XYZ file of C-alpha atoms in Angstrom:
704
model
C 24.815 -4.072 49.514
C 24.921 -7.825 49.016
C 21.452 -9.215 48.299
C 22.046 -12.446 50.172
C 23.256 -10.605 53.232
C 20.286 -8.277 53.146
C 17.929 -11.233 52.861
C 19.626 -12.919 55.814
C 19.409 -9.792 57.971
C 15.944 -8.970 56.738
C 13.728 -11.205 58.922
C 15.422 -9.867 62.088
C 14.543 -6.333 61.100
C 11.099 -5.107 62.264
C 10.824 -3.210 58.958
C 11.178 -6.374 56.915
C 7.619 -7.642 57.217
C 6.284 -4.179 56.466
C 8.422 -3.952 53.330
C 7.176 -7.349 52.176
C 3.621 -6.244 52.888
C 4.155 -3.070 50.857
C 5.483 -5.079 47.920
C 2.520 -7.445 48.178
C 0.096 -4.506 48.235
C 1.701 -3.014 45.110
C 1.453 -6.363 43.310
C -2.128 -6.785 44.503
C -3.070 -3.352 43.215
C -1.652 -4.156 39.756
C -3.354 -7.566 39.771
C -6.681 -5.924 40.631
C -6.277 -3.715 37.584
C -5.752 -6.714 35.289
C -8.660 -8.579 36.943
C -10.995 -5.660 36.357
C -9.884 -5.310 32.728
C -10.300 -9.053 32.105
C -13.821 -9.073 33.564
C -14.732 -6.020 31.486
C -13.410 -7.764 28.351
C -15.507 -10.862 29.161
C -18.639 -8.732 29.483
C -17.801 -6.987 26.206
C -17.357 -10.276 24.303
C -20.595 -11.623 25.799
C -22.531 -8.549 24.704
C -21.013 -8.818 21.213
C -22.121 -12.466 20.869
C -25.558 -11.538 22.204
C -25.947 -8.793 19.597
C -24.878 -11.130 16.765
C -27.297 -13.819 17.960
C -30.138 -11.317 18.307
C -29.576 -10.008 14.778
C -29.451 -13.555 13.406
C -32.648 -14.532 15.268
C -34.507 -11.459 13.991
C -33.323 -12.268 10.456
C -34.576 -15.872 10.755
C -37.946 -14.924 12.233
C -38.577 -12.318 9.548
C -37.103 -14.597 6.823
C -34.632 -11.945 5.705
C -32.024 -13.150 3.200
C -28.749 -11.211 3.162
C -27.516 -10.210 -0.298
C -23.868 -10.645 0.645
C -21.772 -13.140 -1.375
C -20.793 -14.955 1.817
C -24.324 -15.108 3.217
C -24.213 -18.909 3.331
C -21.063 -18.795 5.435
C -22.121 -16.137 7.924
C -25.688 -17.328 8.286
C -26.793 -18.635 11.686
C -29.754 -20.916 12.290
C -32.614 -19.812 14.549
C -31.942 -22.582 17.060
C -28.267 -21.634 17.252
C -29.169 -17.965 17.769
C -31.655 -18.899 20.516
C -29.015 -21.061 22.230
C -26.510 -18.181 22.159
C -29.088 -15.815 23.654
C -29.699 -18.203 26.542
C -25.966 -18.749 27.072
C -25.016 -15.047 26.953
C -27.839 -14.027 29.320
C -26.708 -16.696 31.783
C -23.076 -15.528 31.636
C -24.030 -11.869 32.124
C -26.031 -12.809 35.214
C -23.033 -14.791 36.485
C -20.808 -11.708 36.053
C -23.293 -9.470 37.879
C -23.737 -11.930 40.764
C -20.072 -12.889 41.159
C -18.701 -13.419 44.661
C -22.023 -14.509 46.159
C -23.024 -10.915 46.907
C -26.142 -11.108 44.743
C -27.438 -14.629 45.056
C -30.691 -14.084 43.076
C -28.634 -13.293 39.963
C -26.601 -16.471 40.386
C -29.747 -18.566 40.792
C -31.235 -17.012 37.629
C -27.998 -17.725 35.739
C -28.085 -21.385 36.826
C -31.712 -21.627 35.686
C -30.877 -20.287 32.219
C -27.977 -22.754 31.966
C -30.328 -25.658 32.768
C -32.815 -24.330 30.219
C -30.019 -24.231 27.623
C -29.090 -27.858 28.344
C -32.727 -28.926 28.121
C -33.161 -27.072 24.832
C -30.002 -28.565 23.283
C -30.751 -32.089 24.506
C -34.278 -31.931 23.094
C -33.026 -30.591 19.751
C -30.339 -33.274 19.395
C -32.746 -36.044 20.422
C -35.330 -34.756 17.935
C -32.745 -34.797 15.156
C -31.457 -38.251 16.081
C -34.922 -39.928 16.328
C -36.410 -38.079 13.378
C -39.041 -36.530 15.586
C -40.623 -36.622 19.020
C -44.384 -37.114 19.149
C -45.251 -34.777 21.989
C -42.847 -32.116 20.723
C -44.218 -32.333 17.172
C -47.770 -31.940 18.502
C -46.738 -28.835 20.455
C -44.998 -27.317 17.438
C -48.030 -28.049 15.234
C -50.262 -26.170 17.665
C -48.131 -22.994 17.455
C -48.914 -20.203 14.909
C -47.881 -21.287 11.380
C -46.415 -17.866 10.469
C -43.092 -18.909 12.073
C -41.152 -22.024 11.153
C -40.843 -23.422 14.697
C -39.068 -26.534 13.415
C -36.130 -24.300 12.494
C -35.493 -23.731 16.214
C -34.902 -27.449 16.694
C -32.535 -27.770 13.705
C -29.050 -27.708 15.217
C -25.773 -28.706 13.631
C -24.331 -31.592 15.718
C -21.136 -29.588 16.354
C -23.262 -26.617 17.474
C -25.217 -28.933 19.754
C -21.973 -30.271 21.218
C -20.776 -26.679 21.675
C -23.961 -25.716 23.513
C -23.625 -28.777 25.753
C -20.142 -27.570 26.681
C -21.519 -24.030 27.200
C -24.323 -25.239 29.476
C -22.054 -27.473 31.549
C -19.489 -24.675 31.874
C -22.154 -22.231 33.063
C -23.485 -24.733 35.590
C -20.005 -25.539 36.928
C -18.548 -22.039 36.623
C -17.688 -21.685 40.326
C -17.374 -25.400 41.245
C -14.046 -26.891 42.381
C -12.913 -30.474 42.721
C -10.930 -31.925 45.588
C -7.655 -30.683 44.118
C -8.971 -27.108 43.898
C -9.295 -27.326 40.108
C -12.129 -25.526 38.312
C -13.724 -27.953 35.817
C -15.369 -25.042 33.991
C -11.968 -23.758 32.857
C -11.164 -27.028 31.105
C -14.636 -27.182 29.526
C -14.191 -23.619 28.226
C -10.813 -24.548 26.739
C -12.419 -27.572 25.085
C -15.111 -25.276 23.618
C -12.411 -22.949 22.258
C -10.549 -25.827 20.577
C -13.819 -27.235 19.199
C -14.761 -23.880 17.635
C -11.216 -23.394 16.323
C -11.481 -26.537 14.108
C -14.072 -25.148 11.626
C -12.454 -21.709 11.744
C -9.121 -23.206 10.727
C -10.965 -25.214 8.071
C -12.307 -22.000 6.585
C -8.899 -20.403 6.961
C -7.077 -23.213 5.180
C -10.036 -24.205 2.922
C -10.342 -27.725 4.338
C -13.925 -28.927 3.835
C -13.613 -31.874 6.228
C -12.832 -29.456 9.048
C -15.711 -27.109 8.204
C -18.251 -29.972 8.046
C -16.934 -32.011 11.003
C -18.201 -35.436 9.700
C -21.535 -33.893 8.752
C -23.152 -33.218 5.396
C -23.257 -29.436 5.732
C -20.744 -26.823 6.752
C -20.799 -25.143 10.117
C -21.550 -21.418 9.552
C -18.453 -19.355 10.172
C -20.500 -16.919 12.273
C -21.547 -19.752 14.594
C -17.962 -21.018 14.923
C -16.715 -17.475 15.610
C -19.476 -16.941 18.210
C -18.500 -20.178 19.976
C -14.848 -19.077 19.994
C -15.694 -15.634 21.425
C -18.074 -17.107 23.984
C -15.482 -19.680 25.082
C -12.977 -16.854 25.633
C -15.636 -14.912 27.572
C -16.259 -17.968 29.776
C -12.561 -18.128 30.639
C -12.223 -14.378 31.287
C -15.427 -14.180 33.347
C -13.548 -15.667 36.290
C -10.051 -14.094 36.160
C -9.214 -15.251 39.694
C -9.659 -18.944 38.960
C -6.637 -21.174 38.815
C -5.675 -21.063 35.130
C -6.710 -17.469 34.455
C -5.032 -16.190 37.625
C -1.679 -17.143 36.077
C -2.338 -14.629 33.313
C -3.906 -11.879 35.434
C -1.281 -11.873 38.170
C 1.418 -9.191 38.259
C 4.057 -11.899 38.577
C 6.639 -12.428 35.772
C 4.780 -15.503 34.494
C 1.578 -13.561 34.017
C 3.392 -10.688 32.331
C 5.170 -13.098 29.960
C 1.902 -14.827 29.032
C 0.104 -11.526 28.426
C 2.895 -10.248 26.212
C 4.130 -13.343 24.404
C 1.109 -15.634 23.981
C -0.960 -13.364 21.681
C 2.112 -12.570 19.574
C 3.087 -16.234 19.206
C -0.426 -17.377 18.265
C -0.827 -14.582 15.741
C 2.556 -15.214 14.142
C 1.997 -18.986 14.031
C -1.344 -18.637 12.262
C -0.055 -16.054 9.792
C 3.113 -17.985 8.939
C 1.247 -21.295 8.581
C -1.292 -19.668 6.289
C 1.444 -18.142 4.182
C 3.208 -21.509 3.923
C -0.054 -23.220 2.885
C -0.823 -20.425 0.420
C 2.616 -20.829 -1.180
C 2.047 -24.594 -1.608
C -1.372 -23.974 -3.197
C 0.133 -21.470 -5.575
C 2.775 -24.018 -6.674
C 5.778 -22.123 -5.391
C 7.058 -25.360 -3.827
C 5.936 -28.927 -3.410
C 3.496 -29.702 -0.575
C 5.785 -32.530 0.582
C 8.283 -30.000 1.945
C 5.511 -28.203 3.888
C 5.895 -30.240 7.142
C 9.669 -29.674 7.526
C 9.207 -26.034 6.520
C 6.491 -25.555 9.148
C 8.641 -27.347 11.719
C 11.528 -24.997 10.958
C 9.272 -21.966 11.061
C 7.656 -23.057 14.323
C 11.042 -23.800 15.896
C 12.495 -20.430 14.904
C 9.328 -18.630 16.028
C 9.142 -20.401 19.380
C 12.868 -19.819 19.933
C 12.490 -16.133 19.095
C 9.409 -15.676 21.292
C 10.867 -17.483 24.291
C 14.265 -15.819 23.861
C 12.585 -12.435 23.788
C 10.391 -13.317 26.785
C 13.458 -14.594 28.677
C 15.275 -11.323 27.941
C 12.365 -9.288 29.292
C 12.161 -11.474 32.389
C 15.917 -11.050 32.931
C 15.582 -7.296 32.466
C 12.736 -7.120 34.974
C 14.640 -9.372 37.367
C 17.676 -7.075 37.141
C 15.493 -4.036 37.717
C 13.977 -5.744 40.744
C 17.411 -6.607 42.100
C 18.494 -2.992 41.706
C 15.274 -1.819 43.333
C 15.785 -4.314 46.145
C 19.365 -3.063 46.648
C 18.208 0.561 46.751
C 15.405 -0.383 49.106
C 17.821 -2.296 51.327
C 20.184 0.699 51.391
C 17.342 3.071 52.254
C 16.122 0.607 54.872
C 19.586 0.363 56.391
C 19.756 4.163 56.570
C 16.351 4.366 58.249
C 17.337 1.607 60.668
C 20.552 3.446 61.514
C 18.605 6.635 62.194
C 15.911 4.943 64.277
C 18.364 2.749 66.215
C 20.786 5.551 67.122
C 18.298 8.221 68.189
C 17.309 8.707 71.814
C 13.757 9.683 70.829
C 11.213 6.844 70.853
C 9.793 6.019 67.397
C 6.867 3.636 67.015
C 4.192 2.445 64.579
C 0.753 1.063 65.482
C -1.902 -0.622 63.362
C -5.595 0.318 63.304
C -6.259 -1.882 66.345
C -3.677 0.041 68.374
C -1.168 -2.830 68.409
C 2.539 -2.047 68.310
C 4.062 -3.278 65.041
C 7.360 -1.352 65.171
C 9.410 0.183 67.954
C 12.984 1.435 67.839
C 15.451 0.545 70.629
C 14.807 3.860 72.434
C 11.121 2.962 72.737
C 11.908 -0.518 74.008
C 14.369 0.867 76.578
C 11.734 3.266 77.881
C 9.182 0.465 78.139
C 11.734 -1.921 79.679
C 10.607 -4.592 77.204
C 12.187 -6.641 74.449
C 10.806 -6.590 70.933
C 9.339 -10.083 71.377
C 7.522 -8.879 74.493
C 6.255 -5.627 72.961
C 5.227 -6.535 69.419
C 1.519 -6.798 68.658
C 0.706 -5.553 72.158
C -1.951 -2.933 72.873
C -1.574 0.104 75.102
C -3.171 -1.597 78.120
C -0.626 -4.407 77.882
C 2.319 -2.002 77.679
C 1.602 0.844 80.122
C 1.101 0.142 83.849
C -1.632 2.727 84.366
C -4.905 2.043 82.598
C -5.860 5.725 82.366
C -2.628 6.438 80.438
C -3.379 3.616 77.995
C -6.988 4.733 77.474
C -5.931 8.347 76.863
C -3.303 7.260 74.328
C -5.819 5.038 72.490
C -8.344 7.894 72.344
C -5.704 10.207 70.831
C -4.718 7.537 68.273
C -8.332 6.972 67.206
C -8.914 10.719 66.829
C -5.810 11.114 64.655
C -6.735 8.136 62.445
C -10.304 9.373 61.997
C -9.224 12.952 61.336
C -6.357 12.041 59.000
C -4.248 14.971 60.310
C -1.074 14.858 62.393
C -1.027 16.333 65.897
C 1.600 17.258 68.475
C 0.601 16.251 72.012
C 2.009 16.446 75.508
C 1.489 13.156 77.302
C 2.579 12.279 80.832
C 2.731 8.519 81.325
C 3.809 6.189 84.079
C 6.585 3.907 82.846
C 7.941 0.912 84.757
C 10.822 2.923 86.239
C 9.645 6.541 86.213
C 6.976 9.054 85.271
C 7.887 10.820 82.031
C 6.349 13.649 80.026
C 6.673 13.260 76.255
C 6.013 15.722 73.466
C 4.710 13.305 70.850
C 4.032 14.027 67.191
C 1.570 11.498 65.781
C 0.519 11.192 62.154
C -1.841 8.803 60.361
C -0.168 5.999 58.421
C -1.636 5.823 54.919
C -1.455 2.714 52.722
C -0.919 2.426 48.968
C -4.611 2.994 48.237
C -4.898 5.996 50.567
C -6.549 4.063 53.400
C -5.521 4.710 57.000
C -3.555 1.707 58.251
C -2.444 2.985 61.651
C -0.465 5.674 63.486
C 3.189 6.694 63.254
C 4.688 8.556 66.221
C 7.936 10.078 67.412
C 8.272 11.255 71.023
C 10.710 13.599 72.783
C 11.323 13.459 76.524
C 10.517 16.915 77.935
C 10.406 15.928 81.601
C 13.321 18.209 82.534
C 11.761 21.101 80.679
C 8.406 20.468 82.349
C 10.060 20.386 85.763
C 11.816 23.659 84.968
C 8.528 25.148 83.771
C 6.753 23.968 86.924
C 9.511 25.452 89.088
C 9.315 28.727 87.180
C 5.539 28.695 87.492
C 5.800 28.171 91.260
C 8.263 31.046 91.487
C 5.910 33.223 89.467
C 3.039 32.358 91.792
C 5.189 33.153 94.825
C 6.245 36.422 93.197
C 2.632 37.275 92.414
C 1.634 36.546 96.015
C 4.507 38.688 97.277
C 3.565 41.506 94.919
C -0.072 41.209 95.997
C 0.959 41.403 99.641
C 3.248 44.353 98.995
C 0.560 46.054 96.923
C -1.968 45.557 99.688
C 0.497 46.991 102.216
C 1.230 49.969 99.983
C -2.451 50.608 99.435
C -3.065 50.405 103.172
C -0.155 52.753 103.738
C -1.492 55.102 101.077
C -4.908 55.010 102.686
C -3.330 55.585 106.066
C -1.407 58.562 104.716
C -4.569 59.826 103.063
C -6.422 59.452 106.349
C -3.650 61.261 108.193
C -3.670 63.985 105.582
C -7.421 64.346 105.904
C -7.067 64.551 109.674
C -4.349 67.158 109.287
C -6.507 69.111 106.886
C -9.371 68.804 109.345
C -7.175 70.030 112.198
C -5.879 72.922 110.113
C -9.414 73.780 109.064
C -10.503 73.668 112.698
C -7.589 75.945 113.659
C -8.527 78.342 110.893
C -12.128 78.272 112.023
C -11.508 78.498 115.722
C -8.397 80.620 116.056
C -8.075 82.505 112.799
C -11.804 83.039 112.536
C -12.046 84.243 116.113
C -9.059 86.535 115.635
C -10.479 87.998 112.454
C -13.837 88.532 114.174
C -12.148 90.270 117.108
C -10.046 92.344 114.727
C -13.198 93.380 112.878
C -14.839 94.443 116.157
C -11.762 96.405 117.232
C -11.563 98.082 113.851
C -15.167 99.152 114.171
C -14.226 100.974 117.390
C -11.195 102.473 115.710
C -13.328 103.692 112.808
C -15.376 105.822 115.246
C -12.406 107.749 116.622
C -10.776 108.413 113.267
C -11.102 111.872 111.775
C -13.949 112.316 109.335
C -11.629 113.441 106.631
C -11.679 112.015 103.102
C -8.235 110.499 103.531
C -9.236 108.455 106.594
C -12.550 107.498 105.006
C -10.693 105.961 102.050
C -8.369 104.071 104.400
C -11.415 102.831 106.297
C -12.888 101.357 103.122
C -9.583 99.781 102.163
C -9.233 98.124 105.572
C -12.782 96.786 105.406
C -12.221 95.433 101.897
C -8.929 93.826 102.927
C -10.509 92.330 106.016
C -13.451 90.898 104.037
C -11.023 89.429 101.465
C -8.999 87.886 104.274
C -12.150 86.363 105.778
C -13.287 84.994 102.385
C -9.844 83.511 101.678
C -9.758 81.941 105.112
C -13.227 80.454 104.585
C -12.267 79.130 101.091
C -9.073 77.535 102.404
C -11.008 76.076 105.284
C -13.631 74.638 102.925
C -11.007 73.121 100.608
C -9.181 71.586 103.523
C -12.280 70.176 105.185
C -15.749 71.203 104.103
C -17.993 71.811 107.064
C -20.995 70.817 104.970
C -19.618 67.279 104.651
C -19.293 66.882 108.409
C -22.523 68.685 109.269
C -24.983 67.767 106.490
C -23.387 64.870 104.564
C -22.269 64.066 101.008
C -25.258 65.453 99.115
C -25.023 68.962 100.613
C -21.212 68.990 100.298
C -21.416 68.093 96.585
C -24.027 70.771 95.959
C -21.854 73.384 97.695
C -18.777 72.176 95.789
C -20.532 72.452 92.426
C -21.873 75.922 93.258
C -18.451 77.143 94.318
C -16.848 75.563 91.187
C -19.398 77.249 88.932
C -18.748 80.662 90.542
C -14.958 80.320 90.282
C -14.760 78.971 86.683
C -18.003 80.250 85.128
C -18.684 76.635 83.903
C -22.343 75.656 84.071
C -22.828 72.749 86.501
C -25.914 70.547 86.365
C -26.411 67.917 89.021
C -28.709 64.964 89.519
C -28.587 63.947 93.183
C -30.796 61.537 95.139
C -33.934 63.045 96.661
C -33.460 61.354 100.002
C -30.581 61.940 102.348
C -27.412 60.037 101.507
C -26.073 57.943 104.393
C -22.847 56.104 103.564
C -19.625 55.276 105.330
C -17.498 58.281 106.213
C -14.500 56.889 104.258
C -16.622 56.603 101.143
C -18.016 60.124 101.638
C -14.631 61.778 101.848
C -13.305 59.584 98.958
C -16.195 60.500 96.654
C -15.880 64.176 97.609
C -12.124 64.197 96.879
C -12.527 62.278 93.598
C -15.187 64.751 92.443
C -12.846 67.556 93.466
C -10.031 66.018 91.381
C -12.290 65.530 88.348
C -13.579 69.125 88.496
C -10.000 70.357 88.833
C -9.038 68.441 85.643
C -12.066 69.825 83.825
C -11.140 73.405 84.711
C -7.508 72.900 83.656
C -7.723 70.730 80.513
C -11.235 70.140 79.198
C -12.095 73.639 77.894
C -15.696 72.760 78.688
C -18.695 75.046 79.168
C -20.931 72.583 80.992
C -20.488 69.734 83.447
C -23.151 67.150 84.365
C -22.819 65.338 87.686
C -25.018 62.296 88.453
C -25.007 60.460 91.776
C -26.843 57.101 92.029
C -27.066 55.107 95.246
C -28.848 51.808 95.769
C -28.621 49.184 98.487
C -25.093 47.990 97.777
C -23.578 50.311 95.174
C -22.688 53.976 94.711
C -22.136 55.350 91.218
C -20.810 58.821 90.424
C -20.860 59.962 86.790
C -19.219 63.219 85.663
C -19.657 64.238 82.030
C -18.362 67.403 80.306
C -18.658 68.790 76.785
C -15.001 69.660 76.378
C -12.349 68.664 73.866
C -12.127 65.083 75.151
C -9.112 62.888 75.819
C -7.272 60.192 73.881
C -6.932 56.585 75.045
C -3.172 57.095 75.433
C -3.861 59.840 77.962
C -5.985 57.450 80.027
C -3.245 54.793 79.923
C -0.511 57.289 80.878
C 0.811 56.089 84.237
C 2.613 59.389 84.917
C -0.677 61.269 85.291
C -1.019 61.388 89.053
C -4.576 62.669 89.076
C -5.960 59.699 87.117
C -3.772 57.302 89.092
C -5.106 58.757 92.296
C -8.684 58.148 91.166
C -7.886 54.512 90.330
C -6.026 53.914 93.583
C -8.808 55.373 95.733
C -11.490 53.356 93.915
C -9.443 50.136 93.937
C -8.742 50.387 97.653
C -12.465 50.725 98.346
C -13.221 47.713 96.119
C -14.571 49.761 93.205
C -13.468 50.782 89.754
C -13.131 53.851 87.524
C -13.990 53.870 83.816
C -13.274 56.560 81.248
C -15.052 57.182 78.006
C -13.944 59.951 75.690
C -13.322 60.894 72.120
C -11.594 63.725 70.349
C -14.002 66.679 70.423
C -16.792 64.642 72.069
C -16.193 65.410 75.728
C -15.208 63.080 78.539
C -17.251 60.832 80.817
C -15.834 59.518 84.083
C -17.811 56.879 85.957
C -16.878 55.758 89.468
C -18.516 52.683 91.014
C -18.002 51.792 94.683
C -19.527 48.971 96.735
C -21.303 50.014 99.922
C -21.352 46.575 101.585
C -17.573 45.846 101.657
C -14.311 47.731 101.749
C -10.888 46.612 100.548
C -9.179 44.030 102.723
C -6.619 45.308 105.136
C -3.060 44.048 104.812
C -3.608 41.760 107.794
C -6.654 40.229 106.084
C -4.765 39.831 102.825
C -1.898 38.189 104.648
C -4.257 35.823 106.465
C -5.976 34.843 103.205
C -2.670 34.262 101.460
C -1.383 32.144 104.324
C -4.549 30.051 104.393
C -4.381 29.440 100.624
C -0.682 28.545 100.573
C 0.202 26.242 103.426
C 3.737 26.496 104.606
C 4.306 30.045 103.343
C 6.056 32.446 105.678
C 3.976 35.342 107.059
C 4.834 38.784 105.732
C 6.075 41.406 108.184
C 3.496 43.868 109.451
């Protein structure tokens, strides 16, 4: 892709500003690294100078004389050491209190700088006038063990250096009207001043080491001034001159790479040329043209090499820009041609990117939508507030979420399935929210329609179930009435006939011959007649127990348990209420039949030897518990819908508004508990229909 074309199309692209911001953040991150390293180097140089000055001061106070051959060169006077201690302490406080965050440190640093200027001015004035009366009297009053006059003995060049140090420390953060930092130029002047004696020692030029003074400047003092001047420059890496070096821009990279190499090579080559002239390899008159040639070749080589690196980096940046432009074009093509809205918001909830699908949905242009909050975009305030709350939660949590949001747009109400994720910057900080939304309005309408159909189906099933239960109860009632009628017929007609037959047979027995044959037939007829009476009574009791109609549920249950125990030889233990049981007739017959069904199951399947029956009745509840010690039942047997006996128990209890619970385990017996309410019965189909119609206006009534 052509770079010029991409640059021309760039500002019209909403991504463009974000790409520029990303590049700026990357450059800023690299610059911060260089700034931190430069400040750390300044602190390191300051500490080094402080240590050298402290060692020199201790040596002067204790009058220690080094035994090194170069002791005269590396020696440092007590006054010079004291000045360096004041200067280094002030600079360290400036580094600690940089940025105005710790003002007390800055004030202390300014105070030490003023003290340094006062000390240097007094020392230079004392040396120039040959003495100051009040100062001499003060020094004479101090203990004689220490040569206090040595503190005031400063080399004029050292005094000038300390004046530059003090002024630089005082003006470290001051700017003139043109935004120039005077301290940077003073620090550079200090570096050049200290470089003169160092070069004198390097090239053995006495005039440079003495600097128009009778004695040499100690090399340690000159080196300390050089290091401290460099520390003063590096202490403020963001100031105008130093920022050129610390920036991640090509100029800063070229200075960091090329400047140290060029200085080092210049010094080494000049020293070698001077050494060759001193050794007589060539005449000193050819030294200037030789140095000019060497300097020209060196500068040409350094700048050529730096230019090549800059060209290489520029080419790499052009390639990176082309790849970025291609990737950006691909992303733009994807975002512009999708029907799903894609958007990006900053931490304040303002829209900073929206693809055409988003703008079409909002019925806005990009100029109208950019940098707008949710309340300025969405018509309904509650929609905007809900969206902002979701965005804040996602940014604080740092985890993406998928949400369903129904919002009112200018032309319609739409439901979106939106996936939102936090937008992280280069340093890992949350910068906003990125979202992509899918219109699921049609699906939601289909789901709502399906849900309405399901509710209608559930209501229909409930109505049909209520009708079936009412029909079942009606059939059960009819069956009970039929059983009652049959039992009454057996009692009235069959019983009366059997009684009459018995009376007639008694008369017949009297006229029969008293032979053994007729006596045996008489016994057989009596036995057969008694068996027929017992069978009739048993059938009558099973069809409709007279005890239930005459004496109630308690007596009927006691008779049923006694009869069951006699027929099956299973021990029955009962716990019945002491008082008479008075409940609704429907509940009485239902409880009696359910107990009959449970005992029938026990006799057929449980293989039990004992059954416990417990009946509890309070004001509004009846509870029947039947427990056996048989082989038990599995949970699958309870859930088997083909077992009509268990289904019958559930249906009876459900119709009466109660419930049946089973508890069993393999080899641990079975417990059946039936709970029925005494204060309410199940709603009739007409009641259920009326309730359904009242809850769902407009629904058609079900047929009776």
